[in-house]
């Protein structure tokens, strides 16, 4: 969960020199938290269960 969001951010920011715009750190953190939270909810939803 969240690998598609967290790993690229961890790679891009320090290794590629990407920067978060001044004043946008909190919105970026909230967006990442929202994506990871939504992925966790979807992963636990009944739609992902295998039929018996």
PDB file of N, CA and C in Angstrom:
ATOM      1  N   UNK A   1       0.833  -1.186   0.000  1.00  0.00           N
ATOM      2  CA  UNK A   1       0.000   0.000   0.000  1.00  0.00           C
ATOM      3  C   UNK A   1       0.875   1.246   0.000  1.00  0.00           C
ATOM      4  N   UNK A   2       0.546   2.160  -0.823  1.00  0.00           N
ATOM      5  CA  UNK A   2       1.249   3.416  -0.838  1.00  0.00           C
ATOM      6  C   UNK A   2       2.626   3.375  -1.481  1.00  0.00           C
ATOM      7  N   UNK A   3       3.029   2.191  -1.939  1.00  0.00           N
ATOM      8  CA  UNK A   3       4.359   2.058  -2.546  1.00  0.00           C
ATOM      9  C   UNK A   3       4.453   2.947  -3.780  1.00  0.00           C
ATOM     10  N   UNK A   4       3.361   3.088  -4.508  1.00  0.00           N
ATOM     11  CA  UNK A   4       3.363   3.893  -5.732  1.00  0.00           C
ATOM     12  C   UNK A   4       3.511   5.378  -5.438  1.00  0.00           C
ATOM     13  N   UNK A   5       3.300   5.783  -4.196  1.00  0.00           N
ATOM     14  CA  UNK A   5       3.395   7.189  -3.820  1.00  0.00           C
ATOM     15  C   UNK A   5       4.662   7.464  -3.013  1.00  0.00           C
ATOM     16  N   UNK A   6       4.909   6.638  -2.020  1.00  0.00           N
ATOM     17  CA  UNK A   6       5.995   6.907  -1.086  1.00  0.00           C
ATOM     18  C   UNK A   6       7.362   6.663  -1.723  1.00  0.00           C
ATOM     19  N   UNK A   7       7.541   5.562  -2.405  1.00  0.00           N
ATOM     20  CA  UNK A   7       8.854   5.244  -2.987  1.00  0.00           C
ATOM     21  C   UNK A   7       9.295   6.294  -4.003  1.00  0.00           C
ATOM     22  N   UNK A   8       8.443   6.696  -4.960  1.00  0.00           N
ATOM     23  CA  UNK A   8       8.891   7.739  -5.884  1.00  0.00           C
ATOM     24  C   UNK A   8       9.236   9.052  -5.185  1.00  0.00           C
ATOM     25  N   UNK A   9       8.480   9.405  -4.163  1.00  0.00           N
ATOM     26  CA  UNK A   9       8.783  10.637  -3.435  1.00  0.00           C
ATOM     27  C   UNK A   9      10.115  10.530  -2.715  1.00  0.00           C
ATOM     28  N   UNK A  10      10.366   9.379  -2.094  1.00  0.00           N
ATOM     29  CA  UNK A  10      11.631   9.183  -1.371  1.00  0.00           C
ATOM     30  C   UNK A  10      12.811   9.202  -2.338  1.00  0.00           C
ATOM     31  N   UNK A  11      12.612   8.695  -3.540  1.00  0.00           N
ATOM     32  CA  UNK A  11      13.688   8.688  -4.540  1.00  0.00           C
ATOM     33  C   UNK A  11      13.855  10.069  -5.164  1.00  0.00           C
ATOM     34  N   UNK A  12      12.757  10.677  -5.562  1.00  0.00           N
ATOM     35  CA  UNK A  12      12.826  11.915  -6.338  1.00  0.00           C
ATOM     36  C   UNK A  12      13.333  13.101  -5.530  1.00  0.00           C
ATOM     37  N   UNK A  13      12.877  13.238  -4.310  1.00  0.00           N
ATOM     38  CA  UNK A  13      13.229  14.431  -3.548  1.00  0.00           C
ATOM     39  C   UNK A  13      14.731  14.493  -3.245  1.00  0.00           C
ATOM     40  N   UNK A  14      15.320  13.496  -2.591  1.00  0.00           N
ATOM     41  CA  UNK A  14      16.752  13.654  -2.284  1.00  0.00           C
ATOM     42  C   UNK A  14      17.694  13.289  -3.435  1.00  0.00           C
ATOM     43  N   UNK A  15      17.359  12.273  -4.216  1.00  0.00           N
ATOM     44  CA  UNK A  15      18.300  11.787  -5.219  1.00  0.00           C
ATOM     45  C   UNK A  15      18.252  12.565  -6.529  1.00  0.00           C
ATOM     46  N   UNK A  16      17.083  13.032  -6.926  1.00  0.00           N
ATOM     47  CA  UNK A  16      16.954  13.733  -8.201  1.00  0.00           C
ATOM     48  C   UNK A  16      16.917  15.248  -8.034  1.00  0.00           C
ATOM     49  N   UNK A  17      16.947  15.699  -6.807  1.00  0.00           N
ATOM     50  CA  UNK A  17      16.965  17.134  -6.566  1.00  0.00           C
ATOM     51  C   UNK A  17      15.614  17.809  -6.692  1.00  0.00           C
ATOM     52  N   UNK A  18      14.536  17.033  -6.755  1.00  0.00           N
ATOM     53  CA  UNK A  18      13.206  17.643  -6.797  1.00  0.00           C
ATOM     54  C   UNK A  18      12.959  18.390  -5.490  1.00  0.00           C
ATOM     55  N   UNK A  19      12.167  19.420  -5.583  1.00  0.00           N
ATOM     56  CA  UNK A  19      11.848  20.213  -4.400  1.00  0.00           C
ATOM     57  C   UNK A  19      10.346  20.401  -4.297  1.00  0.00           C
ATOM     58  N   UNK A  20       9.899  20.585  -3.078  1.00  0.00           N
ATOM     59  CA  UNK A  20       8.505  20.942  -2.842  1.00  0.00           C
ATOM     60  C   UNK A  20       8.474  22.463  -2.766  1.00  0.00           C
ATOM     61  N   UNK A  21       7.530  23.063  -3.439  1.00  0.00           N
ATOM     62  CA  UNK A  21       7.438  24.527  -3.457  1.00  0.00           C
ATOM     63  C   UNK A  21       7.323  25.070  -2.044  1.00  0.00           C
ATOM     64  N   UNK A  22       7.890  26.249  -1.824  1.00  0.00           N
ATOM     65  CA  UNK A  22       7.748  26.878  -0.499  1.00  0.00           C
ATOM     66  C   UNK A  22       6.270  27.032  -0.135  1.00  0.00           C
ATOM     67  N   UNK A  23       5.941  26.629   1.072  1.00  0.00           N
ATOM     68  CA  UNK A  23       4.570  26.715   1.546  1.00  0.00           C
ATOM     69  C   UNK A  23       3.697  25.526   1.177  1.00  0.00           C
ATOM     70  N   UNK A  24       4.240  24.547   0.445  1.00  0.00           N
ATOM     71  CA  UNK A  24       3.451  23.413  -0.004  1.00  0.00           C
ATOM     72  C   UNK A  24       3.824  22.109   0.697  1.00  0.00           C
ATOM     73  N   UNK A  25       4.671  22.166   1.705  1.00  0.00           N
ATOM     74  CA  UNK A  25       5.054  20.925   2.402  1.00  0.00           C
ATOM     75  C   UNK A  25       3.868  20.277   3.110  1.00  0.00           C
ATOM     76  N   UNK A  26       3.085  21.072   3.812  1.00  0.00           N
ATOM     77  CA  UNK A  26       1.938  20.508   4.540  1.00  0.00           C
ATOM     78  C   UNK A  26       0.893  19.959   3.571  1.00  0.00           C
ATOM     79  N   UNK A  27       0.492  20.691   2.522  1.00  0.00           N
ATOM     80  CA  UNK A  27      -0.458  20.083   1.576  1.00  0.00           C
ATOM     81  C   UNK A  27       0.079  18.814   0.921  1.00  0.00           C
ATOM     82  N   UNK A  28       1.379  18.783   0.626  1.00  0.00           N
ATOM     83  CA  UNK A  28       1.969  17.572   0.036  1.00  0.00           C
ATOM     84  C   UNK A  28       1.900  16.407   1.017  1.00  0.00           C
ATOM     85  N   UNK A  29       2.212  16.663   2.271  1.00  0.00           N
ATOM     86  CA  UNK A  29       2.147  15.605   3.292  1.00  0.00           C
ATOM     87  C   UNK A  29       0.711  15.118   3.474  1.00  0.00           C
ATOM     88  N   UNK A  30      -0.240  16.047   3.475  1.00  0.00           N
ATOM     89  CA  UNK A  30      -1.650  15.654   3.611  1.00  0.00           C
ATOM     90  C   UNK A  30      -2.114  14.845   2.407  1.00  0.00           C
ATOM     91  N   UNK A  31      -1.663  15.214   1.217  1.00  0.00           N
ATOM     92  CA  UNK A  31      -2.043  14.468   0.016  1.00  0.00           C
ATOM     93  C   UNK A  31      -1.486  13.053   0.051  1.00  0.00           C
ATOM     94  N   UNK A  32      -0.234  12.906   0.469  1.00  0.00           N
ATOM     95  CA  UNK A  32       0.360  11.570   0.570  1.00  0.00           C
ATOM     96  C   UNK A  32      -0.386  10.745   1.609  1.00  0.00           C
ATOM     97  N   UNK A  33      -0.714  11.357   2.752  1.00  0.00           N
ATOM     98  CA  UNK A  33      -1.460  10.642   3.789  1.00  0.00           C
ATOM     99  C   UNK A  33      -2.841  10.227   3.279  1.00  0.00           C
ATOM    100  N   UNK A  34      -3.493  11.098   2.505  1.00  0.00           N
ATOM    101  CA  UNK A  34      -4.814  10.768   1.965  1.00  0.00           C
ATOM    102  C   UNK A  34      -4.733   9.609   0.980  1.00  0.00           C
ATOM    103  N   UNK A  35      -3.718   9.597   0.126  1.00  0.00           N
ATOM    104  CA  UNK A  35      -3.564   8.515  -0.848  1.00  0.00           C
ATOM    105  C   UNK A  35      -3.292   7.188  -0.151  1.00  0.00           C
ATOM    106  N   UNK A  36      -2.399   7.210   0.829  1.00  0.00           N
ATOM    107  CA  UNK A  36      -2.078   5.976   1.557  1.00  0.00           C
ATOM    108  C   UNK A  36      -3.298   5.501   2.339  1.00  0.00           C
ATOM    109  N   UNK A  37      -4.033   6.423   2.961  1.00  0.00           N
ATOM    110  CA  UNK A  37      -5.243   6.057   3.688  1.00  0.00           C
ATOM    111  C   UNK A  37      -6.311   5.468   2.778  1.00  0.00           C
ATOM    112  N   UNK A  38      -6.503   6.081   1.616  1.00  0.00           N
ATOM    113  CA  UNK A  38      -7.478   5.560   0.661  1.00  0.00           C
ATOM    114  C   UNK A  38      -7.075   4.174   0.164  1.00  0.00           C
ATOM    115  N   UNK A  39      -5.780   3.969  -0.061  1.00  0.00           N
ATOM    116  CA  UNK A  39      -5.313   2.647  -0.496  1.00  0.00           C
ATOM    117  C   UNK A  39      -5.569   1.608   0.583  1.00  0.00           C
ATOM    118  N   UNK A  40      -5.378   1.975   1.837  1.00  0.00           N
ATOM    119  CA  UNK A  40      -5.628   1.044   2.945  1.00  0.00           C
ATOM    120  C   UNK A  40      -7.114   0.689   3.026  1.00  0.00           C
ATOM    121  N   UNK A  41      -7.970   1.677   2.847  1.00  0.00           N
ATOM    122  CA  UNK A  41      -9.414   1.418   2.884  1.00  0.00           C
ATOM    123  C   UNK A  41      -9.827   0.512   1.724  1.00  0.00           C
ATOM    124  N   UNK A  42      -9.331   0.822   0.537  1.00  0.00           N
ATOM    125  CA  UNK A  42      -9.679  -0.005  -0.621  1.00  0.00           C
ATOM    126  C   UNK A  42      -9.131  -1.423  -0.495  1.00  0.00           C
ATOM    127  N   UNK A  43      -7.957  -1.567   0.077  1.00  0.00           N
ATOM    128  CA  UNK A  43      -7.371  -2.905   0.238  1.00  0.00           C
ATOM    129  C   UNK A  43      -8.183  -3.771   1.187  1.00  0.00           C
ATOM    130  N   UNK A  44      -8.851  -3.145   2.139  1.00  0.00           N
ATOM    131  CA  UNK A  44      -9.648  -3.886   3.099  1.00  0.00           C
ATOM    132  C   UNK A  44     -11.109  -4.018   2.724  1.00  0.00           C
ATOM    133  N   UNK A  45     -11.493  -3.495   1.569  1.00  0.00           N
ATOM    134  CA  UNK A  45     -12.904  -3.527   1.179  1.00  0.00           C
ATOM    135  C   UNK A  45     -13.313  -4.931   0.735  1.00  0.00           C
ATOM    136  N   UNK A  46     -14.583  -5.244   0.853  1.00  0.00           N
ATOM    137  CA  UNK A  46     -15.048  -6.577   0.463  1.00  0.00           C
ATOM    138  C   UNK A  46     -14.858  -6.879  -1.016  1.00  0.00           C
ATOM    139  N   UNK A  47     -14.732  -5.871  -1.852  1.00  0.00           N
ATOM    140  CA  UNK A  47     -14.571  -6.084  -3.274  1.00  0.00           C
ATOM    141  C   UNK A  47     -13.260  -6.779  -3.636  1.00  0.00           C
ATOM    142  N   UNK A  48     -12.318  -6.848  -2.712  1.00  0.00           N
ATOM    143  CA  UNK A  48     -11.031  -7.476  -2.983  1.00  0.00           C
ATOM    144  C   UNK A  48     -10.954  -8.914  -2.506  1.00  0.00           C
ATOM    145  N   UNK A  49     -12.012  -9.390  -1.845  1.00  0.00           N
ATOM    146  CA  UNK A  49     -11.994 -10.762  -1.342  1.00  0.00           C
ATOM    147  C   UNK A  49     -12.186 -11.748  -2.490  1.00  0.00           C
ATOM    148  N   UNK A  50     -11.509 -12.868  -2.413  1.00  0.00           N
ATOM    149  CA  UNK A  50     -11.642 -13.920  -3.425  1.00  0.00           C
ATOM    150  C   UNK A  50     -12.901 -14.723  -3.147  1.00  0.00           C
ATOM    151  N   UNK A  51     -13.653 -15.080  -4.182  1.00  0.00           N
ATOM    152  CA  UNK A  51     -14.857 -15.890  -3.958  1.00  0.00           C
ATOM    153  C   UNK A  51     -14.478 -17.283  -3.449  1.00  0.00           C
ATOM    154  N   UNK A  52     -15.332 -17.816  -2.607  1.00  0.00           N
ATOM    155  CA  UNK A  52     -15.063 -19.134  -2.021  1.00  0.00           C
ATOM    156  C   UNK A  52     -15.485 -20.247  -2.949  1.00  0.00           C
TER     157      UNK A  52
END
